[in-house]
Amino acid sequence: MERRPGVPRLLREINDRAALELLLDSGPLTRGQIGELTGLSKVTASQTLARLEERGLVEVAGEQAGGRGPNAALYGIIPSSAYVAGLDVGPEFVTTAIADIHGDIVAEVTVAPNGHDDPVALVHSAVVKACRSAKVALSKLRAVVIGTPGVVDPRTGDVRFSFDLPGWHEGIHEALARDLRRDVRIENDVNLVAVAERARGAAHGADDFVLLWVGRGIGLGVVLGGRLHRGLSGSAGEIGYLPVPGVPLAEDIRAVPGRLPSLAGGLQSLVSAEAVMELAATYGFSGESATECVAAAVGAGEQGEPLLDEIAGRLALGVASVCVVLDPGLVVLAGEISQAGGAVLTSRIEEAVARICPVRPQVVPSQVVGNPVLRGAVLAALDQAREEIFAS
């Protein structure tokens, strides 16, 4: 008879993972409940919990009152068993959140670059300050995920180019990992918003959807089959370059050393914050930002409808172009301008798309509360950390 000494170990790993996933999803459970929900026998469930306690992952978190017998112990994941860091890096501020293994934020710190353009020093300082605020040792971080504007090459993990962060270039990914002494993941900020939206927002549980970010700039996050679609070079979703009728084509778009590609032309020139402010002025609305202009139009009732219709018509050009190729069924509108427009704007976009597109996607506003880039970075880091724990 062939001997397979690896099988018992494999079964233990499968059982441990099943119990950990269950406790992370459901919260504290009794030994009996863990056995019932995982299909493990009482003996196997006890052995599994003993191993997890020995690894410092699980502890008795309370008791559940029973009938006539003694109370049953409730087992839960130890929150401090692992921590993650999520970062939202922009030209003006870097915000870092430290979360425990449950995803609860234990510290959030924002720092300003103050003229320092070295990404490694900036990220190091931001992470260290956040860890100090959380009273968590840097060595306890299981994963670090950084959200940045720009194109991130999925093959190298580096930022290929970013208009707002010219100091981020090839080699930064490796330098960050070396400095923090752990794996670091850099991700496009709009992609991370899509991650947050699928986990906690309007696209909860959706396998196919697109997220259109409309703020200072415009970007698209694409989720197909439950996975982010980044494209070969990471440029999937760079919808600002989309050619649209009546607008000059984007030119000189290649990134070369010493020069960033141009943002002139294409859809970007129609719906950027600057373009929206100029458009709003022609309709008699003014403000210090495009967000203020759109909010004023929403608050003006009928008087604001022509401006909102025009903005919706412009955004519909991009949405329709995406939908005739991908047919995602769901479009989530996010970003500062989108938040200001809310359901009033999304309903107009949905109608405008239906007039020019053979498919009619549902267009809804974002439901993620707070900083969606930061939230997506934390969620992505949690997935990475949990997978590491499960695999260990």
Short mmCIF file of C-alpha atoms in Angstrom, two decimals:
data_model
loop_
_atom_site.label_atom_id
_atom_site.label_comp_id
_atom_site.label_asym_id
_atom_site.label_seq_id
_atom_site.Cartn_x
_atom_site.Cartn_y
_atom_site.Cartn_z
CA MET A 1 0.00 0.00 0.00
CA GLU A 2 1.36 3.42 -1.02
CA ARG A 3 2.21 5.68 1.92
CA ARG A 4 1.26 9.36 1.66
CA PRO A 5 2.72 11.10 4.70
CA GLY A 6 1.77 14.55 3.33
CA VAL A 7 -1.99 13.94 3.42
CA PRO A 8 -2.59 14.34 7.19
CA ARG A 9 -0.65 17.60 7.16
CA LEU A 10 -2.63 18.84 4.17
CA LEU A 11 -5.89 18.00 5.92
CA ARG A 12 -4.79 19.89 9.01
CA GLU A 13 -3.99 22.93 6.87
CA ILE A 14 -7.39 22.72 5.17
CA ASN A 15 -9.17 22.43 8.51
CA ASP A 16 -7.20 25.32 10.03
CA ARG A 17 -7.98 27.53 7.07
CA ALA A 18 -11.67 26.65 7.12
CA ALA A 19 -11.92 27.51 10.82
CA LEU A 20 -10.03 30.79 10.42
CA GLU A 21 -12.13 31.90 7.45
CA LEU A 22 -15.30 31.06 9.35
CA LEU A 23 -14.25 33.00 12.45
CA LEU A 24 -13.22 36.02 10.38
CA ASP A 25 -16.55 36.04 8.56
CA SER A 26 -18.86 35.16 11.46
CA GLY A 27 -17.14 36.37 14.61
CA PRO A 28 -16.77 34.33 17.83
CA LEU A 29 -18.26 30.83 17.74
CA THR A 30 -18.37 27.82 20.02
CA ARG A 31 -16.47 24.64 19.29
CA GLY A 32 -19.74 22.95 18.41
CA GLN A 33 -20.79 25.71 16.01
CA ILE A 34 -17.42 25.58 14.28
CA GLY A 35 -17.80 21.84 13.87
CA GLU A 36 -21.32 22.14 12.45
CA LEU A 37 -20.51 24.95 10.02
CA THR A 38 -17.28 23.40 8.73
CA GLY A 39 -18.41 19.78 8.81
CA LEU A 40 -15.64 18.82 11.24
CA SER A 41 -16.17 16.30 14.01
CA LYS A 42 -16.01 17.50 17.62
CA VAL A 43 -12.61 15.90 18.07
CA THR A 44 -11.21 17.43 14.87
CA ALA A 45 -12.68 20.85 15.70
CA SER A 46 -11.03 20.70 19.14
CA GLN A 47 -7.68 19.75 17.62
CA THR A 48 -7.99 22.55 15.06
CA LEU A 49 -8.73 25.16 17.72
CA ALA A 50 -5.84 23.91 19.84
CA ARG A 51 -3.43 24.37 16.92
CA LEU A 52 -4.75 27.86 16.20
CA GLU A 53 -4.46 28.83 19.88
CA GLU A 54 -0.88 27.55 19.89
CA ARG A 55 -0.11 29.74 16.85
CA GLY A 56 -1.47 32.80 18.67
CA LEU A 57 -4.32 33.29 16.21
CA VAL A 58 -7.35 32.26 18.27
CA GLU A 59 -8.42 32.78 21.89
CA VAL A 60 -11.45 32.29 24.12
CA ALA A 61 -13.45 35.48 23.62
CA GLY A 62 -16.36 34.82 25.95
CA GLU A 63 -19.06 32.33 26.80
CA GLN A 64 -22.40 31.34 25.35
CA ALA A 65 -25.11 30.48 27.83
CA GLY A 66 -26.52 27.03 27.22
CA GLY A 67 -29.43 25.08 28.63
CA ARG A 68 -28.94 23.04 31.77
CA GLY A 69 -25.25 22.34 31.14
CA PRO A 70 -22.22 24.60 31.55
CA ASN A 71 -21.70 27.60 29.30
CA ALA A 72 -19.80 26.93 26.08
CA ALA A 73 -16.59 28.83 25.36
CA LEU A 74 -16.68 31.23 22.41
CA TYR A 75 -13.56 31.26 20.25
CA GLY A 76 -12.52 34.31 18.23
CA ILE A 77 -9.62 35.58 16.14
CA ILE A 78 -7.14 37.60 18.21
CA PRO A 79 -7.33 41.14 16.67
CA SER A 80 -3.64 41.80 17.34
CA SER A 81 -2.49 38.61 15.62
CA ALA A 82 -1.76 40.65 12.50
CA TYR A 83 -1.94 44.22 11.27
CA VAL A 84 -1.95 45.82 7.82
CA ALA A 85 -1.28 49.29 6.43
CA GLY A 86 -3.20 51.01 3.67
CA LEU A 87 -1.99 54.28 2.14
CA ASP A 88 -3.61 56.94 -0.04
CA VAL A 89 -0.74 58.87 -1.66
CA GLY A 90 -1.49 62.15 -3.40
CA PRO A 91 0.44 65.28 -4.34
CA GLU A 92 -0.64 67.20 -1.23
CA PHE A 93 -1.19 64.60 1.48
CA VAL A 94 -0.37 61.01 2.37
CA THR A 95 -2.94 59.28 4.57
CA THR A 96 -2.09 55.98 6.26
CA ALA A 97 -4.47 53.66 8.08
CA ILE A 98 -3.44 50.76 10.31
CA ALA A 99 -6.03 48.00 10.68
CA ASP A 100 -6.11 44.78 12.69
CA ILE A 101 -6.87 41.40 11.18
CA HIS A 102 -10.62 42.04 11.51
CA GLY A 103 -10.31 45.19 9.40
CA ASP A 104 -10.96 47.58 12.29
CA ILE A 105 -8.97 50.81 11.89
CA VAL A 106 -6.78 51.36 14.95
CA ALA A 107 -5.01 54.49 13.69
CA GLU A 108 -5.24 56.94 10.79
CA VAL A 109 -2.57 59.56 10.19
CA THR A 110 -2.21 62.21 7.47
CA VAL A 111 1.12 63.86 6.66
CA ALA A 112 2.13 66.48 4.11
CA PRO A 113 5.16 65.97 1.84
CA ASN A 114 6.43 69.47 2.73
CA GLY A 115 8.59 69.58 -0.35
CA HIS A 116 10.06 66.10 0.09
CA ASP A 117 9.74 64.32 -3.24
CA ASP A 118 11.51 61.07 -2.29
CA PRO A 119 8.71 58.46 -2.31
CA VAL A 120 10.63 56.00 -0.13
CA ALA A 121 11.32 58.52 2.63
CA LEU A 122 7.77 59.86 2.43
CA VAL A 123 6.10 56.44 2.69
CA HIS A 124 8.50 55.32 5.42
CA SER A 125 7.72 58.39 7.51
CA ALA A 126 3.97 58.01 6.98
CA VAL A 127 3.92 54.32 7.93
CA VAL A 128 6.14 54.80 10.99
CA LYS A 129 3.99 57.67 12.28
CA ALA A 130 0.82 55.63 11.80
CA CYS A 131 2.34 52.62 13.57
CA ARG A 132 3.40 54.81 16.49
CA SER A 133 -0.10 56.25 16.72
CA ALA A 134 -1.54 52.72 16.73
CA LYS A 135 1.16 51.50 19.14
CA VAL A 136 1.91 48.72 16.69
CA ALA A 137 5.45 47.62 15.85
CA LEU A 138 6.38 47.94 12.19
CA SER A 139 7.35 44.27 12.26
CA LYS A 140 3.71 43.35 13.00
CA LEU A 141 2.54 44.58 9.59
CA ARG A 142 1.66 41.62 7.39
CA ALA A 143 0.88 43.67 4.29
CA VAL A 144 1.26 47.21 2.93
CA VAL A 145 -0.85 48.44 0.01
CA ILE A 146 -0.35 51.90 -1.49
CA GLY A 147 -2.90 53.67 -3.66
CA THR A 148 -1.54 56.24 -6.11
CA PRO A 149 -2.83 58.12 -9.15
CA GLY A 150 -1.30 56.99 -12.44
CA VAL A 151 -0.57 53.79 -14.30
CA VAL A 152 0.89 50.89 -12.31
CA ASP A 153 2.57 48.14 -14.32
CA PRO A 154 1.17 44.81 -13.01
CA ARG A 155 4.29 43.00 -14.25
CA THR A 156 6.78 45.01 -12.18
CA GLY A 157 4.57 46.61 -9.52
CA ASP A 158 6.03 50.04 -10.36
CA VAL A 159 4.26 53.26 -11.29
CA ARG A 160 4.88 53.73 -15.02
CA PHE A 161 3.90 57.36 -14.90
CA SER A 162 1.78 59.72 -12.81
CA PHE A 163 0.95 63.33 -13.57
CA ASP A 164 0.54 64.17 -9.91
CA LEU A 165 3.52 62.18 -8.61
CA PRO A 166 6.46 62.68 -11.00
CA GLY A 167 8.90 61.29 -8.41
CA TRP A 168 7.30 57.84 -8.59
CA HIS A 169 9.12 55.85 -11.24
CA GLU A 170 10.62 52.49 -12.06
CA GLY A 171 12.50 50.99 -9.12
CA ILE A 172 10.37 52.61 -6.39
CA HIS A 173 8.47 49.38 -5.74
CA GLU A 174 11.63 47.43 -5.00
CA ALA A 175 13.09 50.31 -2.97
CA LEU A 176 9.97 50.51 -0.79
CA ALA A 177 9.98 46.77 -0.13
CA ARG A 178 13.65 46.92 0.79
CA ASP A 179 13.13 49.91 3.09
CA LEU A 180 10.08 48.49 4.91
CA ARG A 181 11.52 44.95 4.85
CA ARG A 182 8.32 43.39 3.59
CA ASP A 183 6.34 42.99 0.41
CA VAL A 184 4.70 46.23 -0.72
CA ARG A 185 1.96 46.50 -3.32
CA ILE A 186 1.32 49.67 -5.31
CA GLU A 187 -2.11 49.93 -6.93
CA ASN A 188 -3.91 52.53 -9.02
CA ASP A 189 -6.16 54.58 -6.74
CA VAL A 190 -9.33 54.15 -8.83
CA ASN A 191 -8.82 50.39 -8.87
CA LEU A 192 -8.74 50.45 -5.08
CA VAL A 193 -11.98 52.42 -5.00
CA ALA A 194 -13.51 49.63 -7.08
CA VAL A 195 -12.22 47.10 -4.52
CA ALA A 196 -13.90 49.07 -1.72
CA GLU A 197 -17.12 49.45 -3.70
CA ARG A 198 -17.39 45.72 -4.32
CA ALA A 199 -16.67 44.85 -0.70
CA ARG A 200 -18.66 47.53 1.12
CA GLY A 201 -20.51 49.69 -1.40
CA ALA A 202 -22.95 49.89 -4.28
CA ALA A 203 -21.31 46.99 -6.16
CA HIS A 204 -21.37 44.63 -3.18
CA GLY A 205 -21.05 41.07 -4.47
CA ALA A 206 -21.15 42.12 -8.16
CA ASP A 207 -18.87 40.06 -10.39
CA ASP A 208 -18.99 42.44 -13.35
CA PHE A 209 -19.10 46.22 -13.04
CA VAL A 210 -17.16 49.38 -13.84
CA LEU A 211 -16.46 52.30 -11.53
CA LEU A 212 -16.18 55.73 -13.10
CA TRP A 213 -14.22 58.22 -11.00
CA VAL A 214 -15.00 61.85 -11.75
CA GLY A 215 -13.04 64.42 -9.78
CA ARG A 216 -9.99 66.51 -10.59
CA GLY A 217 -9.38 63.93 -13.28
CA ILE A 218 -11.30 60.98 -14.67
CA GLY A 219 -10.53 57.27 -14.37
CA LEU A 220 -12.17 53.88 -14.65
CA GLY A 221 -11.91 50.75 -12.54
CA VAL A 222 -12.92 47.52 -14.30
CA VAL A 223 -14.01 44.37 -12.45
CA LEU A 224 -14.69 41.27 -14.56
CA GLY A 225 -15.47 37.88 -13.09
CA GLY A 226 -14.91 39.28 -9.62
CA ARG A 227 -11.33 40.33 -10.41
CA LEU A 228 -9.73 43.67 -11.24
CA HIS A 229 -8.86 43.94 -14.92
CA ARG A 230 -5.66 45.97 -15.21
CA GLY A 231 -4.62 45.19 -18.78
CA LEU A 232 -1.21 44.04 -19.97
CA SER A 233 0.55 47.28 -19.04
CA GLY A 234 -1.82 48.44 -16.30
CA SER A 235 -3.46 51.03 -18.55
CA ALA A 236 -6.96 49.55 -18.55
CA GLY A 237 -9.31 52.27 -17.37
CA GLU A 238 -7.33 55.28 -18.65
CA ILE A 239 -10.61 56.57 -20.04
CA GLY A 240 -9.47 60.19 -20.08
CA TYR A 241 -7.76 59.49 -23.42
CA LEU A 242 -10.97 58.14 -24.99
CA PRO A 243 -11.63 59.87 -28.35
CA VAL A 244 -15.07 61.53 -28.34
CA PRO A 245 -16.98 63.46 -31.02
CA GLY A 246 -16.31 67.17 -31.27
CA VAL A 247 -13.18 67.10 -29.11
CA PRO A 248 -9.57 67.15 -30.38
CA LEU A 249 -7.74 63.86 -30.03
CA ALA A 250 -5.24 63.54 -27.21
CA GLU A 251 -1.79 64.01 -28.67
CA ASP A 252 1.78 63.47 -27.53
CA ILE A 253 0.55 60.84 -25.07
CA ARG A 254 3.62 58.65 -24.76
CA ALA A 255 5.57 58.84 -21.52
CA VAL A 256 9.29 59.36 -22.16
CA PRO A 257 12.11 60.18 -19.73
CA GLY A 258 11.90 63.78 -18.60
CA ARG A 259 8.42 64.34 -20.00
CA LEU A 260 4.97 63.21 -18.95
CA PRO A 261 2.26 62.53 -21.54
CA SER A 262 -0.22 65.28 -22.35
CA LEU A 263 -3.69 65.42 -20.82
CA ALA A 264 -5.12 67.62 -23.57
CA GLY A 265 -7.87 66.21 -25.75
CA GLY A 266 -10.18 63.22 -25.43
CA LEU A 267 -12.90 62.70 -22.81
CA GLN A 268 -10.69 64.28 -20.13
CA SER A 269 -11.09 67.67 -21.78
CA LEU A 270 -14.88 67.42 -21.48
CA VAL A 271 -15.37 66.25 -17.88
CA SER A 272 -12.29 67.19 -15.86
CA ALA A 273 -12.87 69.46 -12.89
CA GLU A 274 -11.55 72.41 -14.88
CA ALA A 275 -13.88 71.65 -17.80
CA VAL A 276 -16.89 71.30 -15.48
CA MET A 277 -16.15 74.67 -13.84
CA GLU A 278 -15.92 76.35 -17.25
CA LEU A 279 -19.17 74.73 -18.33
CA ALA A 280 -20.92 75.71 -15.09
CA ALA A 281 -19.98 79.36 -15.61
CA THR A 282 -21.81 79.39 -18.95
CA TYR A 283 -24.96 78.30 -17.08
CA GLY A 284 -24.55 80.93 -14.38
CA PHE A 285 -23.07 78.73 -11.63
CA SER A 286 -19.78 79.55 -9.97
CA GLY A 287 -17.74 78.24 -7.08
CA GLU A 288 -14.23 77.61 -5.91
CA SER A 289 -14.36 74.04 -7.23
CA ALA A 290 -16.26 71.90 -9.70
CA THR A 291 -17.80 70.10 -6.73
CA GLU A 292 -19.29 73.35 -5.45
CA CYS A 293 -20.68 74.17 -8.90
CA VAL A 294 -22.37 70.79 -9.27
CA ALA A 295 -23.75 70.91 -5.72
CA ALA A 296 -25.15 74.37 -6.44
CA ALA A 297 -26.86 73.08 -9.58
CA VAL A 298 -28.41 70.19 -7.64
CA GLY A 299 -29.65 72.61 -4.99
CA ALA A 300 -31.08 75.00 -7.58
CA GLY A 301 -33.82 72.62 -8.69
CA GLU A 302 -35.14 73.29 -12.18
CA GLN A 303 -32.63 76.07 -12.79
CA GLY A 304 -29.77 73.59 -12.41
CA GLU A 305 -31.22 70.92 -14.66
CA PRO A 306 -29.69 72.19 -17.95
CA LEU A 307 -26.18 72.10 -16.47
CA LEU A 308 -26.69 68.64 -14.98
CA ASP A 309 -28.09 67.39 -18.29
CA GLU A 310 -25.01 68.68 -20.11
CA ILE A 311 -22.60 67.07 -17.64
CA ALA A 312 -24.57 63.80 -17.80
CA GLY A 313 -24.49 63.88 -21.60
CA ARG A 314 -20.73 64.28 -21.62
CA LEU A 315 -20.16 61.48 -19.11
CA ALA A 316 -22.59 59.26 -21.05
CA LEU A 317 -20.17 59.32 -24.01
CA GLY A 318 -17.57 57.55 -21.88
CA VAL A 319 -20.01 55.21 -20.16
CA ALA A 320 -21.62 54.14 -23.44
CA SER A 321 -18.23 53.49 -25.05
CA VAL A 322 -17.28 51.21 -22.17
CA CYS A 323 -20.64 49.43 -22.07
CA VAL A 324 -20.78 48.50 -25.75
CA VAL A 325 -17.44 46.72 -25.28
CA LEU A 326 -17.81 45.19 -21.80
CA ASP A 327 -21.59 45.22 -21.14
CA PRO A 328 -20.98 45.25 -17.36
CA GLY A 329 -24.61 45.82 -16.34
CA LEU A 330 -23.60 48.08 -13.44
CA VAL A 331 -21.78 51.41 -13.46
CA VAL A 332 -20.81 53.03 -10.16
CA LEU A 333 -20.13 56.76 -10.19
CA ALA A 334 -17.51 57.89 -7.65
CA GLY A 335 -15.28 60.89 -6.98
CA GLU A 336 -15.91 64.40 -5.68
CA ILE A 337 -18.01 65.59 -8.62
CA SER A 338 -20.01 62.37 -8.58
CA GLN A 339 -20.71 62.74 -4.86
CA ALA A 340 -21.94 66.28 -5.41
CA GLY A 341 -24.28 65.13 -8.20
CA GLY A 342 -25.53 62.04 -6.37
CA ALA A 343 -28.60 60.19 -7.62
CA VAL A 344 -29.75 63.33 -9.48
CA LEU A 345 -26.73 63.04 -11.77
CA THR A 346 -26.55 59.24 -12.06
CA SER A 347 -30.20 58.97 -13.14
CA ARG A 348 -29.51 61.48 -15.93
CA ILE A 349 -26.43 59.55 -17.04
CA GLU A 350 -28.43 56.32 -17.15
CA GLU A 351 -31.07 57.96 -19.37
CA ALA A 352 -28.45 59.57 -21.62
CA VAL A 353 -26.63 56.25 -22.08
CA ALA A 354 -29.88 54.50 -22.98
CA ARG A 355 -30.44 57.01 -25.80
CA ILE A 356 -27.09 56.32 -27.51
CA CYS A 357 -26.26 52.76 -26.45
CA PRO A 358 -27.94 49.40 -27.31
CA VAL A 359 -27.52 48.25 -23.69
CA ARG A 360 -28.83 50.07 -20.63
CA PRO A 361 -26.60 49.63 -17.60
CA GLN A 362 -27.72 50.57 -14.13
CA VAL A 363 -25.86 53.71 -13.06
CA VAL A 364 -25.64 54.32 -9.31
CA PRO A 365 -23.70 56.63 -6.97
CA SER A 366 -20.94 55.32 -4.73
CA GLN A 367 -21.90 54.13 -1.26
CA VAL A 368 -18.43 53.89 0.29
CA VAL A 369 -18.16 56.18 3.30
CA GLY A 370 -15.02 58.20 4.04
CA ASN A 371 -11.85 57.97 1.97
CA PRO A 372 -12.59 55.26 -0.64
CA VAL A 373 -8.96 54.95 -1.83
CA LEU A 374 -7.75 54.38 1.72
CA ARG A 375 -10.58 51.94 2.39
CA GLY A 376 -9.72 49.97 -0.74
CA ALA A 377 -6.03 49.89 0.18
CA VAL A 378 -6.84 48.48 3.64
CA LEU A 379 -9.18 45.86 2.19
CA ALA A 380 -6.59 44.79 -0.39
CA ALA A 381 -3.95 44.56 2.35
CA LEU A 382 -6.31 42.48 4.51
CA ASP A 383 -6.88 40.01 1.68
CA GLN A 384 -3.14 39.66 1.25
CA ALA A 385 -2.45 39.27 4.97
CA ARG A 386 -5.22 36.75 5.52
CA GLU A 387 -4.07 34.66 2.59
CA GLU A 388 -0.56 34.65 4.07
CA ILE A 389 -1.92 33.49 7.42
CA PHE A 390 -4.09 30.82 5.80
CA ALA A 391 -1.14 29.55 3.77
CA SER A 392 1.21 29.41 6.76
#
